[in-house]
Tab-separated table of C-alpha atoms (C1' of nucleotides) in Angstrom:
chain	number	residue	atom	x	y	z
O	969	UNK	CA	-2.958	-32.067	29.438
O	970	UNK	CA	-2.562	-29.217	26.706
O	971	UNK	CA	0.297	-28.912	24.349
O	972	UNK	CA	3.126	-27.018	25.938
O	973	UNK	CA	3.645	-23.897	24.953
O	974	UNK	CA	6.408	-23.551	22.602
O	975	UNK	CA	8.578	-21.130	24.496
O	976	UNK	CA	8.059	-20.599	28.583
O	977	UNK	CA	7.110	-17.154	29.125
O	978	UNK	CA	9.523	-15.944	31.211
O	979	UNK	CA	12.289	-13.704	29.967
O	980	UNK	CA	10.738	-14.067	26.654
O	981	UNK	CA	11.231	-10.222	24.836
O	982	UNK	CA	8.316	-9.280	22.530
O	983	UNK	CA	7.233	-6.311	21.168
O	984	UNK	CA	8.907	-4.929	17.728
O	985	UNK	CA	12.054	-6.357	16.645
O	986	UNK	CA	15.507	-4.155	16.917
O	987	UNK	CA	17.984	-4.609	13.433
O	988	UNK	CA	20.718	-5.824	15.887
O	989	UNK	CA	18.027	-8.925	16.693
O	990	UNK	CA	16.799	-9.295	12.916
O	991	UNK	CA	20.967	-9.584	12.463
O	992	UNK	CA	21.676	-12.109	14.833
O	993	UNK	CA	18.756	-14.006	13.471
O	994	UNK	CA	19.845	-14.069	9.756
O	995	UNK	CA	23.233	-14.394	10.655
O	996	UNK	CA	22.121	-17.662	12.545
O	997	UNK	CA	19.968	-18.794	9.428
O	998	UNK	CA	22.810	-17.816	7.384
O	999	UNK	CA	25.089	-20.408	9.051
O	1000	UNK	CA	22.239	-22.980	9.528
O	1001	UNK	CA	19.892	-22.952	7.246
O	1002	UNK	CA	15.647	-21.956	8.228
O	1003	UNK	CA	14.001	-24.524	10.712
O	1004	UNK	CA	14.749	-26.172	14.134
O	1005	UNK	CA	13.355	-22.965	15.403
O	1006	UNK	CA	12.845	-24.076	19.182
O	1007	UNK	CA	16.712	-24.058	19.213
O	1008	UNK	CA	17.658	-20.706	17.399
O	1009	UNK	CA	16.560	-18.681	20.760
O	1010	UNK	CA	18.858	-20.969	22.485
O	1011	UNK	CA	21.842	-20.740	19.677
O	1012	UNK	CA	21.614	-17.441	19.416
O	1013	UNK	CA	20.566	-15.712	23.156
O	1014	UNK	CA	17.950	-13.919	21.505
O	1015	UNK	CA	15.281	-13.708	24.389
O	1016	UNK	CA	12.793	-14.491	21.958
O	1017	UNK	CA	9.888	-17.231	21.617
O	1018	UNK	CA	10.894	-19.862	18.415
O	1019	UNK	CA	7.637	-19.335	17.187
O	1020	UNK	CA	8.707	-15.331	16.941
O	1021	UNK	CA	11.621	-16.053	15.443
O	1022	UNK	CA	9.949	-18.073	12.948
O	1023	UNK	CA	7.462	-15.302	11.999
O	1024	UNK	CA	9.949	-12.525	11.749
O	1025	UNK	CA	11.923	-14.492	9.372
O	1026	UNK	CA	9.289	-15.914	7.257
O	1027	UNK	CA	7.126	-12.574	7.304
O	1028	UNK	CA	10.298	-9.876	6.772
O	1029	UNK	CA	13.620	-11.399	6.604
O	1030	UNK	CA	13.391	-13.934	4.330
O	1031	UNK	CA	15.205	-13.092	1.066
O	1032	UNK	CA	12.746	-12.446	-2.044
O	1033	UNK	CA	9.889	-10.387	0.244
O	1034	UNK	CA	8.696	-7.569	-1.429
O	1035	UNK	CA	6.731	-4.950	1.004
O	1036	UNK	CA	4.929	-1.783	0.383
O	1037	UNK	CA	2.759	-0.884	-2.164
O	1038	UNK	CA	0.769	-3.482	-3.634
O	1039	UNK	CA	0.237	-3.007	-7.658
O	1040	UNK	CA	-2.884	-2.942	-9.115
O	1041	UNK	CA	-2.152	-6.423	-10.274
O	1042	UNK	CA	-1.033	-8.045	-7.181
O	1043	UNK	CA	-4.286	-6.762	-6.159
O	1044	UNK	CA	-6.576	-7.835	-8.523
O	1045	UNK	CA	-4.494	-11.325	-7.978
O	1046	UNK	CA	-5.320	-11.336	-3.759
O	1047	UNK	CA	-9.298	-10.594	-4.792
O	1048	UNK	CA	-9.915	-13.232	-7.107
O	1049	UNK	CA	-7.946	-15.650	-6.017
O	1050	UNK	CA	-9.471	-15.017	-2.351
O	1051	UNK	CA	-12.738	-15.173	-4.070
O	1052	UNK	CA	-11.345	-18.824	-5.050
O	1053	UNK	CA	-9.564	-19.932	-1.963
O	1054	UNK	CA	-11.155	-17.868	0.836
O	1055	UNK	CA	-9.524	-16.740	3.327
O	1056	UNK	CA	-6.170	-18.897	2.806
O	1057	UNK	CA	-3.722	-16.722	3.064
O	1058	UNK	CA	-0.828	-19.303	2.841
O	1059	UNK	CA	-2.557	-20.332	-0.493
O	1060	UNK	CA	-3.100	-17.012	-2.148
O	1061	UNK	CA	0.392	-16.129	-0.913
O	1062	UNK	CA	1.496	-18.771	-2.968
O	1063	UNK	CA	0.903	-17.234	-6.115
O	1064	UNK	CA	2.604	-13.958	-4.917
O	1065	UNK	CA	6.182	-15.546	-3.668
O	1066	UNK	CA	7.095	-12.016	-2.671
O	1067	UNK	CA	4.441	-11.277	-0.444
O	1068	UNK	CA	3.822	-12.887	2.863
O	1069	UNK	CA	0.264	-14.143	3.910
O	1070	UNK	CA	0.267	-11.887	6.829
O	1071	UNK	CA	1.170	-8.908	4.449
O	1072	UNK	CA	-1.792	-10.548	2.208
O	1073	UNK	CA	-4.073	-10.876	5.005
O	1074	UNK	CA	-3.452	-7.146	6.124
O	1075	UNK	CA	-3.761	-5.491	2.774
O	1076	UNK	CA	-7.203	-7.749	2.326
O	1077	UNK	CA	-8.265	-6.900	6.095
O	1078	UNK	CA	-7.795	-2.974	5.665
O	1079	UNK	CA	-7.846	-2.520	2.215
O	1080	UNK	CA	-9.241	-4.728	-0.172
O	1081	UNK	CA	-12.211	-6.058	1.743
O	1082	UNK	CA	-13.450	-2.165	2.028
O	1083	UNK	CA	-13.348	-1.963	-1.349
O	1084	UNK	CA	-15.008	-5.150	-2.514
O	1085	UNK	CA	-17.871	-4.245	-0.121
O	1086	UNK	CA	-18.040	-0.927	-1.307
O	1087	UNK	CA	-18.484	-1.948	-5.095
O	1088	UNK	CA	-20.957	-4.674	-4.093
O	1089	UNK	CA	-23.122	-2.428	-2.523
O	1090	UNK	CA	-23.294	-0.022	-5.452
O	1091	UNK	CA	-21.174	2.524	-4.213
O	1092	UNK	CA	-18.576	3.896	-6.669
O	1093	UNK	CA	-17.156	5.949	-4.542
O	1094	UNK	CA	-13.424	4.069	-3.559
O	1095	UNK	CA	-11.339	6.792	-2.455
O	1096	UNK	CA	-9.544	5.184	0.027
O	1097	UNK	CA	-9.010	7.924	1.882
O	1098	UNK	CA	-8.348	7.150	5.820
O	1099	UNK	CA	-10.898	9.542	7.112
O	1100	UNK	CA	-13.698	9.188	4.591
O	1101	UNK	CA	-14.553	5.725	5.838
O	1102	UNK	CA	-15.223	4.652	9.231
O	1103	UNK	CA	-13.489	1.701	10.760
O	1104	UNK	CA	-13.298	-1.547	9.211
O	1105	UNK	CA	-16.022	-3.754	10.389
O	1106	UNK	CA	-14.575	-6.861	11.784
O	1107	UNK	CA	-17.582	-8.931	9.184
O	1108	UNK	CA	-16.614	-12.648	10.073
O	1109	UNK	CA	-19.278	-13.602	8.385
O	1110	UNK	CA	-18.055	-12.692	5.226
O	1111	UNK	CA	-15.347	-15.216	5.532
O	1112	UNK	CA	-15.683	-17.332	2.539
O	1113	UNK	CA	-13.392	-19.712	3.544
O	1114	UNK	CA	-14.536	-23.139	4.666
O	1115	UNK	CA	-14.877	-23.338	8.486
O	1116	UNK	CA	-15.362	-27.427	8.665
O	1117	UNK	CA	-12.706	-26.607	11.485
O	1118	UNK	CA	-15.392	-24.664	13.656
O	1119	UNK	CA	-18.585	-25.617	12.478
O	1120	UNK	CA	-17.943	-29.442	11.845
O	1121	UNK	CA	-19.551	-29.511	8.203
O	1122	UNK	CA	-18.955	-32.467	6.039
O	1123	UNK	CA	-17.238	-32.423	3.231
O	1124	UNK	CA	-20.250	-32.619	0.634
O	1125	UNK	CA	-21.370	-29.194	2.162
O	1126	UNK	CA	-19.032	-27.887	1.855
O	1127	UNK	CA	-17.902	-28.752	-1.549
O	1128	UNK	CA	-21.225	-27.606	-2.136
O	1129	UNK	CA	-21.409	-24.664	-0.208
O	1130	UNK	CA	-17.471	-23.986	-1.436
O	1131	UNK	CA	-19.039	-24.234	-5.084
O	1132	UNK	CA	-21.785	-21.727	-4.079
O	1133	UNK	CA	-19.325	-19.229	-2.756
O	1134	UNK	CA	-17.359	-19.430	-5.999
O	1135	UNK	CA	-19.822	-18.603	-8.088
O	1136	UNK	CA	-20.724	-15.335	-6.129
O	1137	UNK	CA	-17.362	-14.509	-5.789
O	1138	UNK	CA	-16.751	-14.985	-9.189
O	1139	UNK	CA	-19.831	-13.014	-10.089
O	1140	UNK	CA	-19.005	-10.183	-7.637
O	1141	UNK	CA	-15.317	-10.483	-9.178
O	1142	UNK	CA	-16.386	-9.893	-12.815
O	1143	UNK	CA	-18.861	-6.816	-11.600
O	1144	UNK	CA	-15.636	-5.128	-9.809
O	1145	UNK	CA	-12.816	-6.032	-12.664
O	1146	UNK	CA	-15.320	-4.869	-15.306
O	1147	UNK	CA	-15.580	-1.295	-13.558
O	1148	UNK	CA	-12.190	-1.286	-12.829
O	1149	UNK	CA	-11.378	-2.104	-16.776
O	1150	UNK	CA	-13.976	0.630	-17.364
O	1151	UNK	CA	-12.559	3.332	-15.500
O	1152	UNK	CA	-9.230	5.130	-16.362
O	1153	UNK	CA	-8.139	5.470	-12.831
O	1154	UNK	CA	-8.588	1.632	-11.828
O	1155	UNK	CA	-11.311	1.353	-9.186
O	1156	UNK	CA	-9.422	-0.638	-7.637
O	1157	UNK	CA	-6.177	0.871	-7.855
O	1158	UNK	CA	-3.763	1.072	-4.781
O	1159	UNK	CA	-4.431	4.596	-3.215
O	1160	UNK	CA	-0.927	5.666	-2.415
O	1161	UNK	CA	-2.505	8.112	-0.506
O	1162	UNK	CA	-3.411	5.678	2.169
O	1163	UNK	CA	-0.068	3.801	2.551
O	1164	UNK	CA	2.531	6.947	2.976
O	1165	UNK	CA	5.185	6.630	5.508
O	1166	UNK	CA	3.800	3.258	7.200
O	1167	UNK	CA	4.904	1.157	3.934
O	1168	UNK	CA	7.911	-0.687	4.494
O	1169	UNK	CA	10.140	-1.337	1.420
O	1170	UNK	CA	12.989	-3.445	1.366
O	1171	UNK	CA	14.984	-0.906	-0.641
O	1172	UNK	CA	13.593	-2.576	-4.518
O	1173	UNK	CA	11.438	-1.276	-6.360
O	1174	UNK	CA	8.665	-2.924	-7.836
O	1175	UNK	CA	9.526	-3.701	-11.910
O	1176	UNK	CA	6.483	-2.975	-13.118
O	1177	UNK	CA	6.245	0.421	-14.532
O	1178	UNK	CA	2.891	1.137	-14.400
O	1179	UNK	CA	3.155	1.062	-10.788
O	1180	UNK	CA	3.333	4.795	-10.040
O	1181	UNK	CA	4.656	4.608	-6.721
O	1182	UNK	CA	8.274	4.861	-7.312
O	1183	UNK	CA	9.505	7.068	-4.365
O	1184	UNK	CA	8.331	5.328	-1.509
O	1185	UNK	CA	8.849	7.109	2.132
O	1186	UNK	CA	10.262	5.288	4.510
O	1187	UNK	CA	10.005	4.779	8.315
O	1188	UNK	CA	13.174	4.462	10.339
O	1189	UNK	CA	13.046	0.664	10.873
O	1190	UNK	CA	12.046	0.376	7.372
O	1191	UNK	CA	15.616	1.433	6.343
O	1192	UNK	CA	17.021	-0.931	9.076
O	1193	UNK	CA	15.171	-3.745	7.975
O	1194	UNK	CA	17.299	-2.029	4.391
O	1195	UNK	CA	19.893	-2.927	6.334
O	1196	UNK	CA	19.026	-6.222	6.818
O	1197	UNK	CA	18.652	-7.039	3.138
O	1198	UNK	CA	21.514	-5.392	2.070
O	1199	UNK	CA	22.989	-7.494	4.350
O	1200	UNK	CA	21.112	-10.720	3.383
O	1201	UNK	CA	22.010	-9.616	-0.192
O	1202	UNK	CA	25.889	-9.645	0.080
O	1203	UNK	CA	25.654	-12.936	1.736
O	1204	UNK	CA	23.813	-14.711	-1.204
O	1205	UNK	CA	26.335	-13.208	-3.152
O	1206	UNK	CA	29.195	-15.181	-1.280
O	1207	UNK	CA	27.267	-17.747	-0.641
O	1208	UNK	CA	28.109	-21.544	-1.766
O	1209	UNK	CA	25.993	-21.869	-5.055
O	1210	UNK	CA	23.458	-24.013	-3.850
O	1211	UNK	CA	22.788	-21.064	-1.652
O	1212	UNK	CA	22.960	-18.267	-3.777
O	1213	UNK	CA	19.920	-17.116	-6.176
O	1214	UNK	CA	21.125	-16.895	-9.762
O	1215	UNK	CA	19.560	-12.891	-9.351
O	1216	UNK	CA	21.568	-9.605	-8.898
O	1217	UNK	CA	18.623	-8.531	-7.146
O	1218	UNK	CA	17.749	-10.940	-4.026
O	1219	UNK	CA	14.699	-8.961	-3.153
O	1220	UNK	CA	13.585	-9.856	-5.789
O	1221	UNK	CA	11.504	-6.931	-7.347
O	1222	UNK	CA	12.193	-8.820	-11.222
O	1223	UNK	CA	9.864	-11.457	-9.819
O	1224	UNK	CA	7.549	-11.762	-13.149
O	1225	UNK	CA	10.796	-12.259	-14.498
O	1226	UNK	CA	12.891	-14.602	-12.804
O	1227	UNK	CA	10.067	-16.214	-10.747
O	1228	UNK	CA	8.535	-17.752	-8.965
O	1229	UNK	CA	10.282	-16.253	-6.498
O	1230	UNK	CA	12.965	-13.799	-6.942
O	1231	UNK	CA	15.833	-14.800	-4.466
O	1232	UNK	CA	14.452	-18.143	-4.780
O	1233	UNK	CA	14.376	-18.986	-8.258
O	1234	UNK	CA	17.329	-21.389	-7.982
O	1235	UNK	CA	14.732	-23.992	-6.371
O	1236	UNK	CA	13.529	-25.783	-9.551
O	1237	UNK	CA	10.211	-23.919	-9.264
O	1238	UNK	CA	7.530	-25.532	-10.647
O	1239	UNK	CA	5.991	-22.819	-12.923
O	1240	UNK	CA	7.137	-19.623	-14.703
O	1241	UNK	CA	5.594	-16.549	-14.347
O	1242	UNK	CA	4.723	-14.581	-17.546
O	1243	UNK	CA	6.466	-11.138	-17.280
O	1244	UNK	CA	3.721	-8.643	-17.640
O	1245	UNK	CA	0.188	-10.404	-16.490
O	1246	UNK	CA	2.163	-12.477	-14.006
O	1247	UNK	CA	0.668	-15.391	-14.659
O	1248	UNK	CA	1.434	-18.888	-14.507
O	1249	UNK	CA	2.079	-21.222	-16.798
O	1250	UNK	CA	2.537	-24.651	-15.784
O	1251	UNK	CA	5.621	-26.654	-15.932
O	1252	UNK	CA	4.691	-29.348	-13.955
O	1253	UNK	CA	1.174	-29.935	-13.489
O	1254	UNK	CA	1.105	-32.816	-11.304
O	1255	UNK	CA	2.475	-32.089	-7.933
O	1256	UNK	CA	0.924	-33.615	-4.603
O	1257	UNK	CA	0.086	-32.472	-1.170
O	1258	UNK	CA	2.660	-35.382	-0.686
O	1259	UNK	CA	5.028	-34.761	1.687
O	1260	UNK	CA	7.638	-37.306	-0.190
O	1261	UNK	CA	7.132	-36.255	-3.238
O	1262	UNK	CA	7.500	-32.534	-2.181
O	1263	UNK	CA	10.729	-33.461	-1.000
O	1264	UNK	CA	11.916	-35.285	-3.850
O	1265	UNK	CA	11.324	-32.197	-6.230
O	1266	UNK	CA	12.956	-29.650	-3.549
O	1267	UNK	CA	15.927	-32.421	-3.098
O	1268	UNK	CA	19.478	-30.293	-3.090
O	1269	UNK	CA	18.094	-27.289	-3.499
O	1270	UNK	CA	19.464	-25.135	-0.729
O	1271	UNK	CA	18.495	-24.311	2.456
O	1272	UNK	CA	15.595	-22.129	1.866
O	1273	UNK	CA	13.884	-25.474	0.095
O	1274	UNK	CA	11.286	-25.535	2.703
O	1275	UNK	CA	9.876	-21.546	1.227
O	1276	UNK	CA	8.580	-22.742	-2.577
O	1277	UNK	CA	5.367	-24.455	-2.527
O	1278	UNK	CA	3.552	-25.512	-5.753
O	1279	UNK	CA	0.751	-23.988	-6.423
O	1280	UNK	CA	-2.320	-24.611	-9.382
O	1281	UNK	CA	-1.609	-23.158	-12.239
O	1282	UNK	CA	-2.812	-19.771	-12.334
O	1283	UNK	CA	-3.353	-19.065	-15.886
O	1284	UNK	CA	-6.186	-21.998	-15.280
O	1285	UNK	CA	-7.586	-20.057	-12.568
O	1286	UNK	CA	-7.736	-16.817	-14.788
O	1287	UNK	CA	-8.919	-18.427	-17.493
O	1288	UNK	CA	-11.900	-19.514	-15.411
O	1289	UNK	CA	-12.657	-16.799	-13.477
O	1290	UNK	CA	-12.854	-14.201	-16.640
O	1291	UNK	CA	-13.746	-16.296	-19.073
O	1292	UNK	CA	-16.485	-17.857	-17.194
O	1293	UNK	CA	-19.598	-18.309	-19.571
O	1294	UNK	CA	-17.940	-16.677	-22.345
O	1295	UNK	CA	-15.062	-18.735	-23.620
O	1296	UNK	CA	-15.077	-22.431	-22.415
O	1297	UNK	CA	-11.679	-22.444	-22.510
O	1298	UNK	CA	-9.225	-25.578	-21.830
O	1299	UNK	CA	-8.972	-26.749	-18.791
O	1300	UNK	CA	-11.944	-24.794	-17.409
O	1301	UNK	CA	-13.719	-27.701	-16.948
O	1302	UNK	CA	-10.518	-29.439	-15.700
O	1303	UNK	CA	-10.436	-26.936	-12.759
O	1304	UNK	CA	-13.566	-27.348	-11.959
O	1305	UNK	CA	-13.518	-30.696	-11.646
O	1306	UNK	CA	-9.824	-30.479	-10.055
O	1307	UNK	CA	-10.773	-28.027	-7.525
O	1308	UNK	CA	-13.941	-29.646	-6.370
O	1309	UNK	CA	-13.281	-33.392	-7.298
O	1310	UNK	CA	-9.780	-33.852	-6.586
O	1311	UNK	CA	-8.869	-31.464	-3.292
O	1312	UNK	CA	-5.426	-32.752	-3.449
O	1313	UNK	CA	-4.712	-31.485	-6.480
O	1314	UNK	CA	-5.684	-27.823	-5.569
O	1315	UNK	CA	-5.718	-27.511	-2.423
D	1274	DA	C1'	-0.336	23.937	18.904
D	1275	DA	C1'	-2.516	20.327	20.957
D	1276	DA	C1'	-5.970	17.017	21.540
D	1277	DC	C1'	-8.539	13.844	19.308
D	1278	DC	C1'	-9.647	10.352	16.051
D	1279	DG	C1'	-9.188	6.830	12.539
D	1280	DC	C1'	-6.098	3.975	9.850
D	1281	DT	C1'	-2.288	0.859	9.073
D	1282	DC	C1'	0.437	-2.895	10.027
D	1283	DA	C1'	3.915	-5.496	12.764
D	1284	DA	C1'	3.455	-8.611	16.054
D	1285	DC	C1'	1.299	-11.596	19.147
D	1286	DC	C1'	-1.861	-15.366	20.857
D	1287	DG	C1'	-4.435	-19.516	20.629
D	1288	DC	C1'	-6.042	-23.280	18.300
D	1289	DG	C1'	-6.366	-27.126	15.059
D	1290	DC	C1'	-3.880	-29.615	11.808
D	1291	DT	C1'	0.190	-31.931	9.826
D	1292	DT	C1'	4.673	-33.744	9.951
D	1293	DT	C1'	8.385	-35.969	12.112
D	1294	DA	C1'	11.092	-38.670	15.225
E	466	DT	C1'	1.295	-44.836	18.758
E	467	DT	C1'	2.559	-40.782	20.791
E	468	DA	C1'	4.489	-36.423	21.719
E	469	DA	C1'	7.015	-32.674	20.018
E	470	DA	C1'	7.681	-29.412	16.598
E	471	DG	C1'	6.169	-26.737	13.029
E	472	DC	C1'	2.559	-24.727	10.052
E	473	DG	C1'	-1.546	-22.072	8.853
E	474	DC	C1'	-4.913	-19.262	10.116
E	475	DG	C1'	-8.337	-16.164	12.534
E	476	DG	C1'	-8.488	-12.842	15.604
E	477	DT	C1'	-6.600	-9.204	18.068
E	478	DT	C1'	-3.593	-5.531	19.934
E	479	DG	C1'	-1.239	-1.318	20.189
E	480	DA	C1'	2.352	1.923	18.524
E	481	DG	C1'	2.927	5.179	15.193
E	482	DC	C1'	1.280	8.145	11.934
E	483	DG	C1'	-1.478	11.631	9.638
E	484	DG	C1'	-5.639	14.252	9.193
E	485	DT	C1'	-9.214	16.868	11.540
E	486	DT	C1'	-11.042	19.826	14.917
DNA sequence: AAACCGCTCAACCGCGCTTTA
DNA sequence: TTAAAGCGCGGTTGAGCGGTT
């Protein structure tokens, strides 16, 4: 006998969620807090599955999400840290608290996976422009994340084979970063061209300046889902202080400043984002996969305590990645030896 | 102007894994 | 120990949009 499904099918409403829905769900969340999710369709008479409700709340109305256009440095973040992690979206979303994995996933899926294979293959020419490409591919075998979970390898192969993969990526990495360093338009830039009316922004704009796109259009449910976080955002604001992020902005677009997460930044968060490269430098560099011990350093911190996740230090994994053979810088070695000797410290 | 086509992305599904009671 | 609940992810779908013909 299967699992049951987590909702019964029947009168369950899918399909794109109205702002009157997205406001009955925060308001709910408001009162109780993110989780128990199999009872918020009952709570609340939204005809929706839990596991719906879930997703629309950790992928757009959760407080701190950034959408729209992705900066050339958020970018250049996803593709070498997906060159580290593979395909873990959860992971890589880590070290970009404003952006969901889905978001991650989708901007790698249709955007930065094109690219990539474009520059591997010797072919300069990025313009992302919709119709000069054909459709994405659906490659699976250029998944470089570990499928033990399909394919039933053991661990040794694929540390090994993990250990293989990073040293292409990183290879591959250092090609694209070194012609995007060497052009004036980055190669890998965000083509605003591409993302028009179909990016989504929460009403903030992104802090960093160099990011050119600073009128973004926006679609009709984009300004509801405004709504939403204008709403969320006078909430915080009379929220009970264990509630309410210590930001005027709970959207969060200071993140390099305030991080890790913007919105979220009253959670004790484990590392501290430099303003300008966004990286990480570590605070506490011992954190477990330990449930307990997750708890114990999330302890009182509001109801949103279940949305910070440490992550590895970042600056490490920069340091590694472009300084790789040049500078054996500290804690190269460490992360080497952390990532493949110690799983539970990285992953 | 309309049909067609390709792209994007929100949303869903299914599955395996982990956590919790 | 077991089942339920939740999480993470890969894969996929389809509406909406914009460009091309």
């Amino acid at each position: 006998m299967g699992r049951p499904p987590c909702c019964d099918k029947i009168g369950v409403k899918k399909g794109p969620w109205t702002p009157e829905e997205d406001i009955i769900l925060v308001s709910y969340i408001q009162e109780h807090g993110p989780g128990n999710w199999r009872s918020v369709p009952t709570n609340t008479g939204l005809m929706r599955c839990s596991k719906s409700c879930r997703l629309r709340w950790t992928n757009y109305l959760r407080p701190g999400i950034k959408r729209g256009n992705f900066t050339d440095h958020e970018e250049k973040m996803i593709i070498h840290l997906q060159a580290l992690l593979g395909n873990r979206w959860a992971a890589i979303a880590s070290y970009l608290p404003q952006r969901t994995d889905n978001d991650i996933k989708n901007y790698w899926n249709t955007h930065l996976r094109k690219k990539l294979r474009m520059i591997q293959s010797g072919c300069h020419d990025v313009n992302d422009h919709p119709h000069h490409h054909h459709r994405l591919h659906r490659d699976h075998n250029e998944n470089t994340r570990p499928k033990s979970r399909s394919n039933g390898i053991s661990k040794g192969q694929w540390e090994r084979r993990l250990q293989t993969d990073i040293q292409t990526a990183k290879r591959a990495l250092r090609e694209a970063l070194s012609l995007d360093k060497s052009s004036s338009g980055s190669v890998l830039s965000t083509d605003s061209s591409t993302r028009g009316s179909s990016d989504h922004d929460l009403g903030n704009n992104n802090n960093n300046n160099n990011n050119n796109n600073s009128q973004y259009s926006s679609s009709a449910y984009a300004s509801s889902t405004g709504n939403i976080a204008r709403l969320l955002e006078g909430w915080m604001k009379k929220s009970p202080t264990s509630l309410v992020p210590k930001t005027e902005n709970v959207h969060g677009n200071d993140m390099f400043a305030r991080c890790p997460s913007s919105g979220l930044d009253h959670q004790y968060p484990p590392f501290e984002y430099n303003n300008h490269c966004g990286s990480i430098s570590d605070r506490s560099r011992s954190h477990s996969r330990s449930g307990q011990e997750d708890r114990d350093a999330t302890v009182n911190v509001g109801i949103f305590q279940d949305e910070i996740k440490p992550v590895p230090p970042l600056a490490m994994l920069e340091n590694w990645l472009f300084e790789d053979g040049l500078v054996v810088g500290q804690g190269q070695e460490d992360l080497i030896s952390v990532s493949l000797d110690d799983n539970s410290t990285l992953f």
